[in-house]
């Protein structure tokens, strides 16, 4: 069985940032990533990020991904690609299905002194008659197809959900040449930032607030969508149906943290709807209730890439400190700075709920540890 | 209709918030307007302005304040804004025409002097415009900035170039009589909403209970897609809280793996 100092599960913004901070202090890091290229969702984030110059604001996500990969390479971080973690066991042992080539796989086991769970999140589905038809897909899936694989999923797209994912992916599908037939939002108001919505409305894209999808239909793939006004009790208002010609329906209904590893690692989980559901609680070092197991990014509660990067940094610093690579004073100062940047990113009306939810996680950790 | 319902700001909204330059200022020469009215944690506009005319301050969720005396309408902030919400307006150009500068991140074949259809904040074609300038600086990192000449009365309205399309939406009296019970919920194991409701009637109160009775969540994706949907149905039927409904126990293997791969680990 292989041994390592620090094992990071998932090479997205959180995992890469954790690896970089720790490796800079001298920790030997292994990252395992399920995909052909590390970077998580960053390479499909072709838009400029919010934040301040401290968080690389105004830079496109894909360029941030490239920068993080280059820094990992320089620091000698060992990145295992095409490597699926299938389980986590006692004594910090992780089993990995490593794809050697198209047909050959090998099972590897690694034991690590410290583990970072940075597995990210998965998309929520919405069910309606016809949702299993070809052409109906997650907004994130459509974004991967268009921006990463450069395949346009369809020409006439209806987006379900007006959160930032729904708005940004609609904009990007339009940049890629698709027509956005409309954006449907069951709530009475747009969920994401107004600036993202305004980018679409000034191109003439209708946003149907207070509407929901009733049905999708088609023979070989979806070719019609019916939407209608929603009543407060979630029934639809008869007579308000609108039929739209579409070839694609994308669902941007939010994300939920991937908790498989946290559960297997015996980390205490709590349910909080502002963080996407179940997620492990943790302390100021991002360590879970299981000693030596840390969590960062969407796996610790769904937020966005900038917060994932900062949480990853906290993990990396804390691990370098725990392994004796960073002096306590310096590490505490660095962690404090990262938490300061996190507080900045969680400011504003959209961040207040997340800030409160994150505080609940920290409190829960205390409660559990104090028994 | 409010911004939060439509996604469309109006000049009146901005004027009311004191966030729109005065007629007098626009008549003097180009000036930036940040059509940014929600406290987003973001400040590249402040950093980008070479004249320090934009102030956000330490709390990066503050709205940008543009000092119209320091701003000379250089348009640097137009491509710096991650939200594509900054425009430069100029009513000093002539008595009957003004200029609007906006970001444009689409493939296009526009050239200077082209006459295009100008669109307002709602995407409606409101007037014709002549392209005066197209810039694509390296610093702007692929955000094209276009300046249009439009009739002066449209300077406050025009924010993009009209997009031609054929929306085929029609109001129809159609009713989906398909019973929701027919709808697939777990697509891997092909379990319908009706089967899940039946499991709940049989006594299932949580994800695991439904899973054991129906196999929903036991297929290739291991419930990553259907679990939240099963959760919704249980909540609708029983009114349980998400904490009571729980989740399906994650076990090895977390992702599909062949027996060959598992069995190949013979050295230990």
PDB file of C-alpha atoms in Angstrom, chain B:
ATOM      1  CA  UNK B   1     -42.661  45.082 -12.553  1.00  0.00           C
ATOM      2  CA  UNK B   2     -39.545  45.063 -10.475  1.00  0.00           C
ATOM      3  CA  UNK B   3     -35.954  44.267 -11.406  1.00  0.00           C
ATOM      4  CA  UNK B   4     -36.117  41.106  -9.302  1.00  0.00           C
ATOM      5  CA  UNK B   5     -39.021  39.811 -11.405  1.00  0.00           C
ATOM      6  CA  UNK B   6     -37.919  40.925 -14.837  1.00  0.00           C
ATOM      7  CA  UNK B   7     -34.144  41.246 -14.707  1.00  0.00           C
ATOM      8  CA  UNK B   8     -34.586  44.590 -16.441  1.00  0.00           C
ATOM      9  CA  UNK B   9     -33.410  47.822 -14.816  1.00  0.00           C
ATOM     10  CA  UNK B  10     -34.883  51.137 -15.861  1.00  0.00           C
ATOM     11  CA  UNK B  11     -33.374  54.576 -16.000  1.00  0.00           C
ATOM     12  CA  UNK B  12     -36.005  55.643 -13.472  1.00  0.00           C
ATOM     13  CA  UNK B  13     -34.744  52.978 -11.005  1.00  0.00           C
ATOM     14  CA  UNK B  14     -31.198  54.248 -11.371  1.00  0.00           C
ATOM     15  CA  UNK B  15     -32.151  57.918 -11.112  1.00  0.00           C
ATOM     16  CA  UNK B  16     -34.181  57.191  -8.006  1.00  0.00           C
ATOM     17  CA  UNK B  17     -31.190  55.510  -6.418  1.00  0.00           C
ATOM     18  CA  UNK B  18     -28.989  58.442  -7.349  1.00  0.00           C
ATOM     19  CA  UNK B  19     -26.908  56.174  -9.547  1.00  0.00           C
ATOM     20  CA  UNK B  20     -27.375  57.837 -12.932  1.00  0.00           C
ATOM     21  CA  UNK B  21     -25.318  60.757 -14.245  1.00  0.00           C
ATOM     22  CA  UNK B  22     -27.141  64.060 -14.687  1.00  0.00           C
ATOM     23  CA  UNK B  23     -28.197  65.401 -18.095  1.00  0.00           C
ATOM     24  CA  UNK B  24     -25.779  68.228 -17.532  1.00  0.00           C
ATOM     25  CA  UNK B  25     -22.856  65.852 -16.943  1.00  0.00           C
ATOM     26  CA  UNK B  26     -23.674  63.729 -19.997  1.00  0.00           C
ATOM     27  CA  UNK B  27     -23.828  66.866 -22.123  1.00  0.00           C
ATOM     28  CA  UNK B  28     -20.293  67.739 -21.023  1.00  0.00           C
ATOM     29  CA  UNK B  29     -18.751  64.519 -22.352  1.00  0.00           C
ATOM     30  CA  UNK B  30     -18.564  60.756 -21.923  1.00  0.00           C
ATOM     31  CA  UNK B  31     -19.199  59.364 -18.448  1.00  0.00           C
ATOM     32  CA  UNK B  32     -19.515  55.873 -16.988  1.00  0.00           C
ATOM     33  CA  UNK B  33     -22.662  54.529 -15.373  1.00  0.00           C
ATOM     34  CA  UNK B  34     -22.561  51.364 -13.261  1.00  0.00           C
ATOM     35  CA  UNK B  35     -25.940  49.665 -13.635  1.00  0.00           C
ATOM     36  CA  UNK B  36     -25.081  47.585 -10.603  1.00  0.00           C
ATOM     37  CA  UNK B  37     -27.623  47.838  -7.799  1.00  0.00           C
ATOM     38  CA  UNK B  38     -27.138  44.683  -5.729  1.00  0.00           C
ATOM     39  CA  UNK B  39     -24.397  44.264  -3.160  1.00  0.00           C
ATOM     40  CA  UNK B  40     -22.225  41.749  -4.963  1.00  0.00           C
ATOM     41  CA  UNK B  41     -18.801  41.060  -3.377  1.00  0.00           C
ATOM     42  CA  UNK B  42     -16.834  42.376  -6.325  1.00  0.00           C
ATOM     43  CA  UNK B  43     -14.538  45.334  -7.047  1.00  0.00           C
ATOM     44  CA  UNK B  44     -12.546  45.017 -10.308  1.00  0.00           C
ATOM     45  CA  UNK B  45     -14.039  48.307 -11.583  1.00  0.00           C
ATOM     46  CA  UNK B  46     -12.443  50.184  -8.691  1.00  0.00           C
ATOM     47  CA  UNK B  47      -9.071  48.546  -9.348  1.00  0.00           C
ATOM     48  CA  UNK B  48      -9.278  49.081 -13.107  1.00  0.00           C
ATOM     49  CA  UNK B  49     -10.082  52.807 -13.190  1.00  0.00           C
ATOM     50  CA  UNK B  50      -6.882  54.694 -14.121  1.00  0.00           C
ATOM     51  CA  UNK B  51      -8.356  57.939 -12.733  1.00  0.00           C
ATOM     52  CA  UNK B  52      -9.478  56.564  -9.359  1.00  0.00           C
ATOM     53  CA  UNK B  53     -12.971  57.734 -10.219  1.00  0.00           C
ATOM     54  CA  UNK B  54     -14.687  54.583  -8.921  1.00  0.00           C
ATOM     55  CA  UNK B  55     -14.917  53.982  -5.198  1.00  0.00           C
ATOM     56  CA  UNK B  56     -16.058  50.787  -3.497  1.00  0.00           C
ATOM     57  CA  UNK B  57     -13.926  50.682  -0.385  1.00  0.00           C
ATOM     58  CA  UNK B  58     -12.881  47.972   2.026  1.00  0.00           C
ATOM     59  CA  UNK B  59     -16.229  46.221   2.070  1.00  0.00           C
ATOM     60  CA  UNK B  60     -16.240  44.843  -1.464  1.00  0.00           C
ATOM     61  CA  UNK B  61     -20.015  44.408  -1.390  1.00  0.00           C
ATOM     62  CA  UNK B  62     -20.510  48.162  -1.439  1.00  0.00           C
ATOM     63  CA  UNK B  63     -21.984  49.510  -4.646  1.00  0.00           C
ATOM     64  CA  UNK B  64     -19.507  51.337  -6.873  1.00  0.00           C
ATOM     65  CA  UNK B  65     -19.649  55.127  -6.550  1.00  0.00           C
ATOM     66  CA  UNK B  66     -18.557  56.920  -9.677  1.00  0.00           C
ATOM     67  CA  UNK B  67     -17.067  60.374  -9.242  1.00  0.00           C
ATOM     68  CA  UNK B  68     -18.421  62.013 -12.408  1.00  0.00           C
ATOM     69  CA  UNK B  69     -15.869  64.815 -12.122  1.00  0.00           C
ATOM     70  CA  UNK B  70     -12.902  62.456 -12.180  1.00  0.00           C
ATOM     71  CA  UNK B  71     -14.425  60.110 -14.808  1.00  0.00           C
ATOM     72  CA  UNK B  72     -13.520  61.036 -18.378  1.00  0.00           C
ATOM     73  CA  UNK B  73     -15.396  58.160 -20.014  1.00  0.00           C
ATOM     74  CA  UNK B  74     -12.236  56.248 -20.977  1.00  0.00           C
ATOM     75  CA  UNK B  75     -14.221  52.926 -20.999  1.00  0.00           C
ATOM     76  CA  UNK B  76     -11.559  50.866 -19.164  1.00  0.00           C
ATOM     77  CA  UNK B  77     -14.155  49.832 -16.580  1.00  0.00           C
ATOM     78  CA  UNK B  78     -16.582  48.591 -19.267  1.00  0.00           C
ATOM     79  CA  UNK B  79     -14.554  45.459 -19.923  1.00  0.00           C
ATOM     80  CA  UNK B  80     -13.290  45.180 -16.341  1.00  0.00           C
ATOM     81  CA  UNK B  81     -16.761  44.660 -14.875  1.00  0.00           C
ATOM     82  CA  UNK B  82     -17.328  40.913 -14.349  1.00  0.00           C
ATOM     83  CA  UNK B  83     -21.068  41.557 -14.373  1.00  0.00           C
ATOM     84  CA  UNK B  84     -20.935  43.431 -17.717  1.00  0.00           C
ATOM     85  CA  UNK B  85     -22.956  46.155 -16.019  1.00  0.00           C
ATOM     86  CA  UNK B  86     -20.931  49.298 -16.781  1.00  0.00           C
ATOM     87  CA  UNK B  87     -21.713  51.517 -19.769  1.00  0.00           C
ATOM     88  CA  UNK B  88     -20.290  54.811 -20.972  1.00  0.00           C
ATOM     89  CA  UNK B  89     -22.773  57.423 -22.139  1.00  0.00           C
ATOM     90  CA  UNK B  90     -22.073  60.606 -24.064  1.00  0.00           C
ATOM     91  CA  UNK B  91     -24.575  63.295 -25.016  1.00  0.00           C
ATOM     92  CA  UNK B  92     -21.926  65.832 -26.008  1.00  0.00           C
ATOM     93  CA  UNK B  93     -21.404  64.237 -29.396  1.00  0.00           C
ATOM     94  CA  UNK B  94     -23.889  66.368 -31.331  1.00  0.00           C
ATOM     95  CA  UNK B  95     -27.282  67.953 -30.790  1.00  0.00           C
ATOM     96  CA  UNK B  96     -29.186  65.043 -32.225  1.00  0.00           C
ATOM     97  CA  UNK B  97     -26.883  62.067 -31.667  1.00  0.00           C
ATOM     98  CA  UNK B  98     -25.161  60.582 -28.654  1.00  0.00           C
ATOM     99  CA  UNK B  99     -22.880  57.641 -27.953  1.00  0.00           C
ATOM    100  CA  UNK B 100     -23.356  54.466 -25.914  1.00  0.00           C
ATOM    101  CA  UNK B 101     -20.453  52.146 -25.136  1.00  0.00           C
ATOM    102  CA  UNK B 102     -21.191  48.619 -23.906  1.00  0.00           C
ATOM    103  CA  UNK B 103     -19.472  45.231 -23.478  1.00  0.00           C
ATOM    104  CA  UNK B 104     -20.194  42.542 -26.072  1.00  0.00           C
ATOM    105  CA  UNK B 105     -19.012  38.956 -25.563  1.00  0.00           C
ATOM    106  CA  UNK B 106     -20.536  37.221 -28.575  1.00  0.00           C
ATOM    107  CA  UNK B 107     -19.129  36.078 -31.891  1.00  0.00           C
ATOM    108  CA  UNK B 108     -19.885  38.783 -34.405  1.00  0.00           C
ATOM    109  CA  UNK B 109     -18.846  40.183 -37.747  1.00  0.00           C
ATOM    110  CA  UNK B 110     -19.619  43.830 -37.049  1.00  0.00           C
ATOM    111  CA  UNK B 111     -17.349  46.501 -38.490  1.00  0.00           C
ATOM    112  CA  UNK B 112     -16.963  50.173 -37.788  1.00  0.00           C
ATOM    113  CA  UNK B 113     -19.578  52.201 -39.724  1.00  0.00           C
ATOM    114  CA  UNK B 114     -22.031  49.300 -39.832  1.00  0.00           C
ATOM    115  CA  UNK B 115     -25.614  50.328 -39.203  1.00  0.00           C
ATOM    116  CA  UNK B 116     -27.140  47.929 -36.680  1.00  0.00           C
ATOM    117  CA  UNK B 117     -30.382  47.550 -34.793  1.00  0.00           C
ATOM    118  CA  UNK B 118     -29.869  48.866 -31.288  1.00  0.00           C
ATOM    119  CA  UNK B 119     -31.544  47.071 -28.374  1.00  0.00           C
ATOM    120  CA  UNK B 120     -32.700  48.385 -25.031  1.00  0.00           C
ATOM    121  CA  UNK B 121     -32.283  46.749 -21.614  1.00  0.00           C
ATOM    122  CA  UNK B 122     -35.196  44.451 -22.441  1.00  0.00           C
ATOM    123  CA  UNK B 123     -33.674  43.332 -25.742  1.00  0.00           C
ATOM    124  CA  UNK B 124     -36.228  45.256 -27.826  1.00  0.00           C
ATOM    125  CA  UNK B 125     -35.175  46.894 -31.072  1.00  0.00           C
ATOM    126  CA  UNK B 126     -35.620  50.599 -30.324  1.00  0.00           C
ATOM    127  CA  UNK B 127     -33.628  52.449 -33.002  1.00  0.00           C
ATOM    128  CA  UNK B 128     -30.803  52.162 -35.495  1.00  0.00           C
ATOM    129  CA  UNK B 129     -27.225  52.764 -34.428  1.00  0.00           C
ATOM    130  CA  UNK B 130     -23.933  53.272 -36.225  1.00  0.00           C
ATOM    131  CA  UNK B 131     -20.866  51.466 -34.915  1.00  0.00           C
ATOM    132  CA  UNK B 132     -18.192  54.040 -34.156  1.00  0.00           C
ATOM    133  CA  UNK B 133     -15.632  51.877 -32.444  1.00  0.00           C
ATOM    134  CA  UNK B 134     -14.886  48.234 -31.662  1.00  0.00           C
ATOM    135  CA  UNK B 135     -12.066  47.511 -29.248  1.00  0.00           C
ATOM    136  CA  UNK B 136     -10.638  44.235 -28.133  1.00  0.00           C
ATOM    137  CA  UNK B 137      -7.648  44.958 -25.952  1.00  0.00           C
ATOM    138  CA  UNK B 138      -5.491  42.280 -24.441  1.00  0.00           C
ATOM    139  CA  UNK B 139      -6.290  43.612 -20.999  1.00  0.00           C
ATOM    140  CA  UNK B 140     -10.003  43.211 -21.694  1.00  0.00           C
ATOM    141  CA  UNK B 141      -9.385  39.455 -22.079  1.00  0.00           C
ATOM    142  CA  UNK B 142     -11.853  38.790 -24.899  1.00  0.00           C
ATOM    143  CA  UNK B 143     -14.534  41.204 -23.748  1.00  0.00           C
ATOM    144  CA  UNK B 144     -15.200  43.282 -26.851  1.00  0.00           C
ATOM    145  CA  UNK B 145     -16.251  46.870 -26.230  1.00  0.00           C
ATOM    146  CA  UNK B 146     -18.505  48.505 -28.815  1.00  0.00           C
ATOM    147  CA  UNK B 147     -19.439  52.166 -29.150  1.00  0.00           C
ATOM    148  CA  UNK B 148     -22.666  52.956 -30.990  1.00  0.00           C
ATOM    149  CA  UNK B 149     -23.922  56.284 -32.254  1.00  0.00           C
ATOM    150  CA  UNK B 150     -27.663  56.523 -31.580  1.00  0.00           C
ATOM    151  CA  UNK B 151     -30.265  59.304 -31.630  1.00  0.00           C
ATOM    152  CA  UNK B 152     -29.676  61.314 -28.476  1.00  0.00           C
ATOM    153  CA  UNK B 153     -33.036  60.408 -26.963  1.00  0.00           C
ATOM    154  CA  UNK B 154     -32.000  56.720 -26.982  1.00  0.00           C
ATOM    155  CA  UNK B 155     -28.697  57.138 -25.131  1.00  0.00           C
ATOM    156  CA  UNK B 156     -30.462  56.294 -21.861  1.00  0.00           C
ATOM    157  CA  UNK B 157     -32.089  53.228 -23.382  1.00  0.00           C
ATOM    158  CA  UNK B 158     -29.700  51.431 -25.730  1.00  0.00           C
ATOM    159  CA  UNK B 159     -27.513  48.807 -24.060  1.00  0.00           C
ATOM    160  CA  UNK B 160     -26.789  46.174 -26.746  1.00  0.00           C
ATOM    161  CA  UNK B 161     -27.303  45.145 -30.348  1.00  0.00           C
ATOM    162  CA  UNK B 162     -30.633  43.594 -31.222  1.00  0.00           C
ATOM    163  CA  UNK B 163     -30.634  39.826 -31.588  1.00  0.00           C
ATOM    164  CA  UNK B 164     -32.809  38.431 -34.365  1.00  0.00           C
ATOM    165  CA  UNK B 165     -34.578  35.240 -33.600  1.00  0.00           C
ATOM    166  CA  UNK B 166     -37.814  33.481 -34.228  1.00  0.00           C
ATOM    167  CA  UNK B 167     -39.422  32.690 -30.950  1.00  0.00           C
ATOM    168  CA  UNK B 168     -42.187  30.256 -31.585  1.00  0.00           C
ATOM    169  CA  UNK B 169     -44.224  30.469 -28.488  1.00  0.00           C
ATOM    170  CA  UNK B 170     -47.938  30.175 -28.642  1.00  0.00           C
ATOM    171  CA  UNK B 171     -50.549  30.119 -25.938  1.00  0.00           C
ATOM    172  CA  UNK B 172     -52.367  26.846 -26.173  1.00  0.00           C
ATOM    173  CA  UNK B 173     -55.054  25.189 -24.123  1.00  0.00           C
ATOM    174  CA  UNK B 174     -53.232  21.961 -23.609  1.00  0.00           C
ATOM    175  CA  UNK B 175     -53.437  19.967 -20.496  1.00  0.00           C
ATOM    176  CA  UNK B 176     -51.121  17.190 -19.606  1.00  0.00           C
ATOM    177  CA  UNK B 177     -53.508  14.509 -18.430  1.00  0.00           C
ATOM    178  CA  UNK B 178     -50.585  12.136 -17.904  1.00  0.00           C
ATOM    179  CA  UNK B 179     -50.681  11.063 -14.335  1.00  0.00           C
ATOM    180  CA  UNK B 180     -47.664  12.153 -12.394  1.00  0.00           C
ATOM    181  CA  UNK B 181     -47.579   8.556 -11.120  1.00  0.00           C
ATOM    182  CA  UNK B 182     -46.242   7.512 -14.542  1.00  0.00           C
ATOM    183  CA  UNK B 183     -43.227   9.764 -14.321  1.00  0.00           C
ATOM    184  CA  UNK B 184     -39.879   8.076 -13.884  1.00  0.00           C
ATOM    185  CA  UNK B 185     -38.039   9.216 -10.796  1.00  0.00           C
ATOM    186  CA  UNK B 186     -35.110   6.785 -10.591  1.00  0.00           C
ATOM    187  CA  UNK B 187     -33.982   6.505 -14.180  1.00  0.00           C
ATOM    188  CA  UNK B 188     -31.289   3.875 -13.546  1.00  0.00           C
ATOM    189  CA  UNK B 189     -33.719   1.370 -12.032  1.00  0.00           C
ATOM    190  CA  UNK B 190     -36.791   2.771 -13.825  1.00  0.00           C
ATOM    191  CA  UNK B 191     -38.872   3.441 -10.750  1.00  0.00           C
ATOM    192  CA  UNK B 192     -41.880   5.734 -11.160  1.00  0.00           C
ATOM    193  CA  UNK B 193     -43.337   8.317  -8.815  1.00  0.00           C
ATOM    194  CA  UNK B 194     -46.318   5.995  -8.331  1.00  0.00           C
ATOM    195  CA  UNK B 195     -44.110   3.153  -7.151  1.00  0.00           C
ATOM    196  CA  UNK B 196     -42.416   5.484  -4.720  1.00  0.00           C
ATOM    197  CA  UNK B 197     -45.760   6.686  -3.377  1.00  0.00           C
ATOM    198  CA  UNK B 198     -46.798   3.047  -3.010  1.00  0.00           C
ATOM    199  CA  UNK B 199     -43.650   2.366  -0.973  1.00  0.00           C
ATOM    200  CA  UNK B 200     -44.534   5.327   1.245  1.00  0.00           C
ATOM    201  CA  UNK B 201     -48.042   3.950   1.688  1.00  0.00           C
ATOM    202  CA  UNK B 202     -46.464   0.655   2.714  1.00  0.00           C
ATOM    203  CA  UNK B 203     -44.640   2.441   5.485  1.00  0.00           C
ATOM    204  CA  UNK B 204     -41.425   3.897   4.055  1.00  0.00           C
ATOM    205  CA  UNK B 205     -40.623   7.216   5.744  1.00  0.00           C
ATOM    206  CA  UNK B 206     -37.080   7.874   4.592  1.00  0.00           C
ATOM    207  CA  UNK B 207     -34.721   7.459   1.648  1.00  0.00           C
ATOM    208  CA  UNK B 208     -33.519   4.064   2.814  1.00  0.00           C
ATOM    209  CA  UNK B 209     -37.079   2.813   3.309  1.00  0.00           C
ATOM    210  CA  UNK B 210     -38.004   3.754  -0.239  1.00  0.00           C
ATOM    211  CA  UNK B 211     -34.764   2.320  -1.567  1.00  0.00           C
ATOM    212  CA  UNK B 212     -35.241  -1.055   0.111  1.00  0.00           C
ATOM    213  CA  UNK B 213     -38.794  -1.346  -1.158  1.00  0.00           C
ATOM    214  CA  UNK B 214     -38.320  -0.094  -4.716  1.00  0.00           C
ATOM    215  CA  UNK B 215     -34.586  -0.151  -5.592  1.00  0.00           C
ATOM    216  CA  UNK B 216     -34.744   3.630  -6.292  1.00  0.00           C
ATOM    217  CA  UNK B 217     -31.153   4.799  -5.880  1.00  0.00           C
ATOM    218  CA  UNK B 218     -29.587   1.360  -6.312  1.00  0.00           C
ATOM    219  CA  UNK B 219     -28.566   1.745  -9.938  1.00  0.00           C
ATOM    220  CA  UNK B 220     -25.523   2.987 -11.758  1.00  0.00           C
ATOM    221  CA  UNK B 221     -25.626   6.529 -10.375  1.00  0.00           C
ATOM    222  CA  UNK B 222     -26.285   5.367  -6.818  1.00  0.00           C
ATOM    223  CA  UNK B 223     -29.000   7.910  -6.219  1.00  0.00           C
ATOM    224  CA  UNK B 224     -27.026  11.011  -7.155  1.00  0.00           C
ATOM    225  CA  UNK B 225     -29.848  12.039  -9.477  1.00  0.00           C
ATOM    226  CA  UNK B 226     -33.002  10.670  -7.865  1.00  0.00           C
ATOM    227  CA  UNK B 227     -32.293  10.997  -4.164  1.00  0.00           C
ATOM    228  CA  UNK B 228     -33.364  14.624  -3.926  1.00  0.00           C
ATOM    229  CA  UNK B 229     -36.502  13.806  -5.956  1.00  0.00           C
ATOM    230  CA  UNK B 230     -37.413  10.921  -3.662  1.00  0.00           C
ATOM    231  CA  UNK B 231     -36.813  13.292  -0.769  1.00  0.00           C
ATOM    232  CA  UNK B 232     -39.311  15.768  -2.301  1.00  0.00           C
ATOM    233  CA  UNK B 233     -41.962  13.080  -2.745  1.00  0.00           C
ATOM    234  CA  UNK B 234     -41.594  11.894   0.859  1.00  0.00           C
ATOM    235  CA  UNK B 235     -41.883  15.463   2.075  1.00  0.00           C
ATOM    236  CA  UNK B 236     -45.003  16.021  -0.033  1.00  0.00           C
ATOM    237  CA  UNK B 237     -46.616  12.788   1.145  1.00  0.00           C
ATOM    238  CA  UNK B 238     -45.636  12.811   4.816  1.00  0.00           C
ATOM    239  CA  UNK B 239     -44.416  16.305   5.606  1.00  0.00           C
ATOM    240  CA  UNK B 240     -41.177  14.969   7.093  1.00  0.00           C
ATOM    241  CA  UNK B 241     -38.177  17.227   7.482  1.00  0.00           C
ATOM    242  CA  UNK B 242     -35.106  16.628   5.300  1.00  0.00           C
ATOM    243  CA  UNK B 243     -33.175  15.659   8.423  1.00  0.00           C
ATOM    244  CA  UNK B 244     -35.683  12.857   9.138  1.00  0.00           C
ATOM    245  CA  UNK B 245     -35.678  11.672   5.545  1.00  0.00           C
ATOM    246  CA  UNK B 246     -31.914  11.306   5.591  1.00  0.00           C
ATOM    247  CA  UNK B 247     -29.886   9.980   2.709  1.00  0.00           C
ATOM    248  CA  UNK B 248     -28.935   6.597   1.344  1.00  0.00           C
ATOM    249  CA  UNK B 249     -25.915   5.168   3.126  1.00  0.00           C
ATOM    250  CA  UNK B 250     -22.804   5.775   1.022  1.00  0.00           C
ATOM    251  CA  UNK B 251     -20.804   2.591   0.693  1.00  0.00           C
ATOM    252  CA  UNK B 252     -17.927   1.234  -1.334  1.00  0.00           C
ATOM    253  CA  UNK B 253     -17.764   1.339  -4.264  1.00  0.00           C
ATOM    254  CA  UNK B 254     -18.771   4.981  -4.520  1.00  0.00           C
ATOM    255  CA  UNK B 255     -18.605   4.778  -8.307  1.00  0.00           C
ATOM    256  CA  UNK B 256     -19.134   1.748 -10.559  1.00  0.00           C
ATOM    257  CA  UNK B 257     -16.075  -0.494 -10.616  1.00  0.00           C
ATOM    258  CA  UNK B 258     -15.643  -3.861 -12.274  1.00  0.00           C
ATOM    259  CA  UNK B 259     -15.127  -7.070 -10.307  1.00  0.00           C
ATOM    260  CA  UNK B 260     -11.945  -7.506 -12.319  1.00  0.00           C
ATOM    261  CA  UNK B 261     -10.533  -4.280 -10.936  1.00  0.00           C
ATOM    262  CA  UNK B 262     -11.602  -5.132  -7.418  1.00  0.00           C
ATOM    263  CA  UNK B 263     -10.217  -8.673  -7.685  1.00  0.00           C
ATOM    264  CA  UNK B 264      -6.996  -7.470  -9.254  1.00  0.00           C
ATOM    265  CA  UNK B 265      -5.756  -6.262  -5.902  1.00  0.00           C
ATOM    266  CA  UNK B 266      -4.232  -9.604  -4.939  1.00  0.00           C
ATOM    267  CA  UNK B 267      -0.898  -8.419  -3.610  1.00  0.00           C
ATOM    268  CA  UNK B 268      -2.317  -7.416  -0.237  1.00  0.00           C
TER     269      UNK B 268
END
